XYZ file of C-alpha atoms in Angstrom:
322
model
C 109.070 142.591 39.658
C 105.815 143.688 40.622
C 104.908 144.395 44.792
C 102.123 145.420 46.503
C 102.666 147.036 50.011
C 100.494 145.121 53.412
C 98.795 148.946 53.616
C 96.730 148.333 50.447
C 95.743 144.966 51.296
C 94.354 146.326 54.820
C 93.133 149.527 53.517
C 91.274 148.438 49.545
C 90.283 144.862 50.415
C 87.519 145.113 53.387
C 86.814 141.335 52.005
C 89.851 139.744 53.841
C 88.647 140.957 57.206
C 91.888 141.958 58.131
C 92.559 143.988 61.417
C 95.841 145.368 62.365
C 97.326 144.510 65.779
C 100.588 145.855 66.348
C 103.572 146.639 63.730
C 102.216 149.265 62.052
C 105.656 151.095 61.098
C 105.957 147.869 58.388
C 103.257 148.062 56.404
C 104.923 149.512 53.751
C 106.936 145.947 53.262
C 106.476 144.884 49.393
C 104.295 141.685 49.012
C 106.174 139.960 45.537
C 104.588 136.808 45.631
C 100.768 135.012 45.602
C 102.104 132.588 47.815
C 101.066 132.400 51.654
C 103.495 130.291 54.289
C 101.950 128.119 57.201
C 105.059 128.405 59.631
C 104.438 124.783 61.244
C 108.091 123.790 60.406
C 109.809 126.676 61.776
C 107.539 126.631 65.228
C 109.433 123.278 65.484
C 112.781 124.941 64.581
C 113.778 124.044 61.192
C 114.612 127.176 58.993
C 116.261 125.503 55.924
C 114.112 126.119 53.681
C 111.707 129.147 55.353
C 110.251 131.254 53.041
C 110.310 134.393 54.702
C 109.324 136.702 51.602
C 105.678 135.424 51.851
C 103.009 136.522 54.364
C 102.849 133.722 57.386
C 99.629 132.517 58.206
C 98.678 131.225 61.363
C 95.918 128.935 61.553
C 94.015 126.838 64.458
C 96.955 124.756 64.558
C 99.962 126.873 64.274
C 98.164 128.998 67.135
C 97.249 126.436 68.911
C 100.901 125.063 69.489
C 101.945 128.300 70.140
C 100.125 129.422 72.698
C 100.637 125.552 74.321
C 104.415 126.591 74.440
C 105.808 127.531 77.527
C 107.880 131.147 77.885
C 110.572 129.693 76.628
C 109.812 128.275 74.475
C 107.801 131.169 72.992
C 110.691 133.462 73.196
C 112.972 130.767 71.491
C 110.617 130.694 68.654
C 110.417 134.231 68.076
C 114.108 135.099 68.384
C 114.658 132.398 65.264
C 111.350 134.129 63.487
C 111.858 137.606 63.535
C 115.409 137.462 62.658
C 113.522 136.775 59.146
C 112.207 140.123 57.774
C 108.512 138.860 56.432
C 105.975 141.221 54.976
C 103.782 140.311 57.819
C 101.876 137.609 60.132
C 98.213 136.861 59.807
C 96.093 134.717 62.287
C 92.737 133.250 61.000
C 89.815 132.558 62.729
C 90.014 135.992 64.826
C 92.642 134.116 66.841
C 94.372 136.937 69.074
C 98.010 136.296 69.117
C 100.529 135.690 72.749
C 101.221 139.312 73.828
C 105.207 138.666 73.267
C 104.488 137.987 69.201
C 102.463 141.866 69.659
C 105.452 143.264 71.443
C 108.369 141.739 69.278
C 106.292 142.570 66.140
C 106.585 146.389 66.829
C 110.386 146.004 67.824
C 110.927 144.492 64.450
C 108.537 146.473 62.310
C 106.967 143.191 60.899
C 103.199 143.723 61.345
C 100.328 141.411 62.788
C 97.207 140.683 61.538
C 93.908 139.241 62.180
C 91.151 138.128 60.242
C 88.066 136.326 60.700
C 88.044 134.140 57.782
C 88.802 130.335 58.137
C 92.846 129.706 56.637
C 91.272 127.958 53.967
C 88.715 130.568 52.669
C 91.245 133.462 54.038
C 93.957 131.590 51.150
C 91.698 131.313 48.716
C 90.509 135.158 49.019
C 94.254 136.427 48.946
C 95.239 134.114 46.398
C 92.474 135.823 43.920
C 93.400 139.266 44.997
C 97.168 139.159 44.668
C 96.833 136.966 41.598
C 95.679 139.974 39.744
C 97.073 142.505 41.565
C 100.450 141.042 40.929
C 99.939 139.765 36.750
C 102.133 141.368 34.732
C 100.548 143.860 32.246
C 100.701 145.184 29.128
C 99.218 147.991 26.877
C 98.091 147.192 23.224
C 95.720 149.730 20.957
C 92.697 148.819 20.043
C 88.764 147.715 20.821
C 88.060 145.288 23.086
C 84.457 144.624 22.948
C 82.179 141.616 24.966
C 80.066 140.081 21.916
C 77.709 137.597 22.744
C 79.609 136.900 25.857
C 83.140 136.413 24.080
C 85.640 138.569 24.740
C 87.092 140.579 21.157
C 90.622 141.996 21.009
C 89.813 144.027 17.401
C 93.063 145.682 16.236
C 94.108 146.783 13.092
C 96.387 149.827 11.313
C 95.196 153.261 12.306
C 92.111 154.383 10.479
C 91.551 151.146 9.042
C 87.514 151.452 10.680
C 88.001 149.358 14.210
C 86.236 152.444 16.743
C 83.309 152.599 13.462
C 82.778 148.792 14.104
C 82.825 149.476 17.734
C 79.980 151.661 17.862
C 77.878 149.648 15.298
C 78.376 146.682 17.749
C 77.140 148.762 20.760
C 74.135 149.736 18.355
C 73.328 145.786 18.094
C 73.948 145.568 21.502
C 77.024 145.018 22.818
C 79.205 146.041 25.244
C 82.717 148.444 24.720
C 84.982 147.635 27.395
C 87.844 149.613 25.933
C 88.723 151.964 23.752
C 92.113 152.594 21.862
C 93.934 151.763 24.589
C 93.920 148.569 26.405
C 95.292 147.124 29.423
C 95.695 143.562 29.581
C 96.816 141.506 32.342
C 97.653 137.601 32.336
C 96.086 136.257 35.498
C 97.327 132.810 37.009
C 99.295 132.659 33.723
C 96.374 131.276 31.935
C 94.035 134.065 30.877
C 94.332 137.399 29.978
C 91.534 139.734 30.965
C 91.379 143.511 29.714
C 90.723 146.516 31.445
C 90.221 149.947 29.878
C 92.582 152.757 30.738
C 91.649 154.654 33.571
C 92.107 158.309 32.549
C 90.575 157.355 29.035
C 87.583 155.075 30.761
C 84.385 154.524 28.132
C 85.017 157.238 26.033
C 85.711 156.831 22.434
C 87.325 158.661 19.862
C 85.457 158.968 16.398
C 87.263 160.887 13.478
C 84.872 163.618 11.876
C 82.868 163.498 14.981
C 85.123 164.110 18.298
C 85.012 162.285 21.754
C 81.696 160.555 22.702
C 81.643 158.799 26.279
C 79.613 155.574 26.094
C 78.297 155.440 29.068
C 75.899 158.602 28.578
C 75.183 157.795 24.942
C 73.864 154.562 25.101
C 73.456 153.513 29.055
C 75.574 152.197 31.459
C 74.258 148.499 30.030
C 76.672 148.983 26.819
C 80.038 148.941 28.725
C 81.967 146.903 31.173
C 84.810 146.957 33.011
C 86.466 144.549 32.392
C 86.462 140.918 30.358
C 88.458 137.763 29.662
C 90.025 137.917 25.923
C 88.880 134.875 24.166
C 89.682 135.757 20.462
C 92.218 138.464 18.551
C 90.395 140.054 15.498
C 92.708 141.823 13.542
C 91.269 143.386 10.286
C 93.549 143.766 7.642
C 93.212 146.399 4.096
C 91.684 144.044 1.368
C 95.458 143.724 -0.991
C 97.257 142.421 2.190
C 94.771 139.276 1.847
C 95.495 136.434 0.555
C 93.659 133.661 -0.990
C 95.803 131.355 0.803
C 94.510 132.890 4.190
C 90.496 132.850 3.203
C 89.435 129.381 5.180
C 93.042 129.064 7.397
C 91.941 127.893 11.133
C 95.585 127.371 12.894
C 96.486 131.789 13.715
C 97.351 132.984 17.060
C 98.319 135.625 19.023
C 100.595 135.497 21.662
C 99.983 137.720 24.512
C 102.235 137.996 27.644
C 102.814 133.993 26.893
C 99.178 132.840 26.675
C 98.072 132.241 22.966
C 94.412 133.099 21.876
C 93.401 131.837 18.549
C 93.495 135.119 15.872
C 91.104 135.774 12.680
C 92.336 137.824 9.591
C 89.510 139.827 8.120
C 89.670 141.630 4.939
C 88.581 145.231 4.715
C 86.893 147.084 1.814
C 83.956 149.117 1.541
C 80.606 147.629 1.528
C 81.419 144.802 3.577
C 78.926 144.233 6.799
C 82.414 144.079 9.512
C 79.793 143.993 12.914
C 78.178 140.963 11.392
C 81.305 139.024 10.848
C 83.098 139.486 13.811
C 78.987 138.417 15.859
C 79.467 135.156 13.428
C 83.284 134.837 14.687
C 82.084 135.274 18.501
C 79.424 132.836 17.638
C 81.688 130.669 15.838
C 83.462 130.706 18.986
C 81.537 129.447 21.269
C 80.493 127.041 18.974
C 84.211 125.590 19.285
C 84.479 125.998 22.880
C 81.020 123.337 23.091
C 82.876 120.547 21.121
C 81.532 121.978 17.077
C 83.802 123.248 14.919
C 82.724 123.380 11.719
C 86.251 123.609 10.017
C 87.211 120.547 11.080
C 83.997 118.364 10.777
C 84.266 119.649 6.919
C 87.988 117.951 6.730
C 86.551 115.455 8.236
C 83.972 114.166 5.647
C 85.973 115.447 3.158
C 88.806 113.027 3.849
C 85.701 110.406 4.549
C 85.101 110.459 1.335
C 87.964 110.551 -0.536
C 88.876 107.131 1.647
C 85.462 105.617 -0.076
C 86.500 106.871 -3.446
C 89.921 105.519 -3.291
C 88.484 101.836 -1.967
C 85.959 102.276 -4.723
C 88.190 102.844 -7.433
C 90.394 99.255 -6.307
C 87.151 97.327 -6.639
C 85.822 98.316 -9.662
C 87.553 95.504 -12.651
C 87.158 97.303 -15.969
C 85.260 95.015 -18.400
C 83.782 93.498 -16.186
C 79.715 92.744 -17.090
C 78.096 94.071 -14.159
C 74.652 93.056 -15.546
């Protein structure tokens, strides 16, 4: 299972606002979930079903009940709580914490933060960071390129022509976001957005020719960093075709469980591959806005085989029409 330790989150997200008070010996505690906790149960003593592997947050009312708590109260509150080993305790709206949460907090190695961000934008912030910070990843070879705005996953058998389509896409003005190897990440288990490797970055690898970077060849407005994959291309050698395939609308791909409709497209020489894949990204979008041509087709097609069919049971041969 993937974890993130508390000292990233303070020390690569300035965004959160976070400030450390006291605990600092646990900020290496793994963070294994998106989820936040709002501790209002267990101020009022109920543990049962505490869910002490998530960051606590403590907003206007969680501190506001605490600090209306007498001592002991406050102490029998935080002898229950820090028997629980949390990754750590954030207060929003730069509320300071009781000094007896500070002291108890470096006795237990749990650390205490504060942020100025309301609890509602605070959640909403983490929730984005940790969603992709935490998505599971994997590593497929390929292109993936943004074409008219659509994100292209183009794979295919080695040599088959996919980093030569590449670069005549960037020529018609397109962006590479990865070469050869991709990372791809499913975020909030509903899209998968690819990143290019880090060592191998924008640089591309052309047979006859060497390695070209991108960037410096055509501008820094030909790349990006990173996209949402909206459609698998995969081309295939022209035998492995089959007439069966030439007008099918139903393939996918499934990627770390999220399936992205797939096209099959024939390879042989002479055929114009950077204008295809622009029609499928078109094509696309087209779908996406409620028009698919496909199925409109089927659609009249099937109209009029129903007139046909009720034409055919009215007609009364011999009949004099006249």
């Amino acid at each position: 299972m993937a974890s993130i330790p508390l000292r990233k989150l303070l020390a690569e997200f300035p965004q959160l606002g976070l400030t450390l008070l006291s605990g600092q010996a646990g900020l290496e505690q793994s963070i294994q979930t998106v989820d936040l906790n709002r501790p209002g149960l267990a101020l009022a003593g109920y543990y049962k079903e505490f869910a002490s592997n998530r960051i606590q947050v403590f907003g206007r009312g969680e501190y506001g009940y605490l600090c209306d708590c007498s001592n002991d109260q406050q102490c029998c509150f935080l002898d229950s709580f820090f028997q629980y080993s949390c990754p750590g305790m954030v207060f929003t709206h730069n509320n300071r914490p009781p000094i007896s949460v500070l002291e108890r907090s470096n006795q237990h190695g749990i650390p205490v933060l504060v942020t100025h961000l309301s609890t509602h934008k605070f959640t909403l912030m983490y929730s984005a960071i940790m969603d992709e910070l935490l998505a599971p990843e994997i590593e497929v070879h390929g292109e993936l390129m943004d074409v008219f705005g659509v994100g292209i996953l183009l794979t295919g058998d080695s040599g088959i022509g996919k980093s030569e389509t590449a670069v005549e896409l960037i020529e018609r003005g397109h962006r590479l976001v990865a070469d050869d190897l991709i990372h791809i990440r499913c975020i909030s288990e509903t899209a998968l957005f690819g990143f290019p490797n880090p060592m191998l970055g924008h640089n591309m690898e052309l047979r006859g020719i060497g390695i070209v970077n991108v960037r410096d060849l055509f501008g820094t407005g030909a790349i990006r960093d990173r996209i949402r994959i909206d459609v698998s291309v995969q081309l295939l050698p022209w035998e492995q075709f089959q007439d069966t395939d030439r007008i099918a609308t139903n393939h996918y791909r499934d990627i770390l469980g999220v399936r992205i409709p797939e096209l099959w497209i024939p390879v042989r020489p002479g055929r114009n591959l950077p204008v295809l894949i622009e029609t499928a990204a078109i094509n696309h979008r087209s779908q996406r806005m409620g028009f698919d041509a496909g199925s409109d087709l089927a659609q009249r097609q099937r109209e009029q085989i129903r007139r046909n069919m009720l034409a055919s049971r009215d007609y009364q041969p011999g009949e004099n029409n006249a």
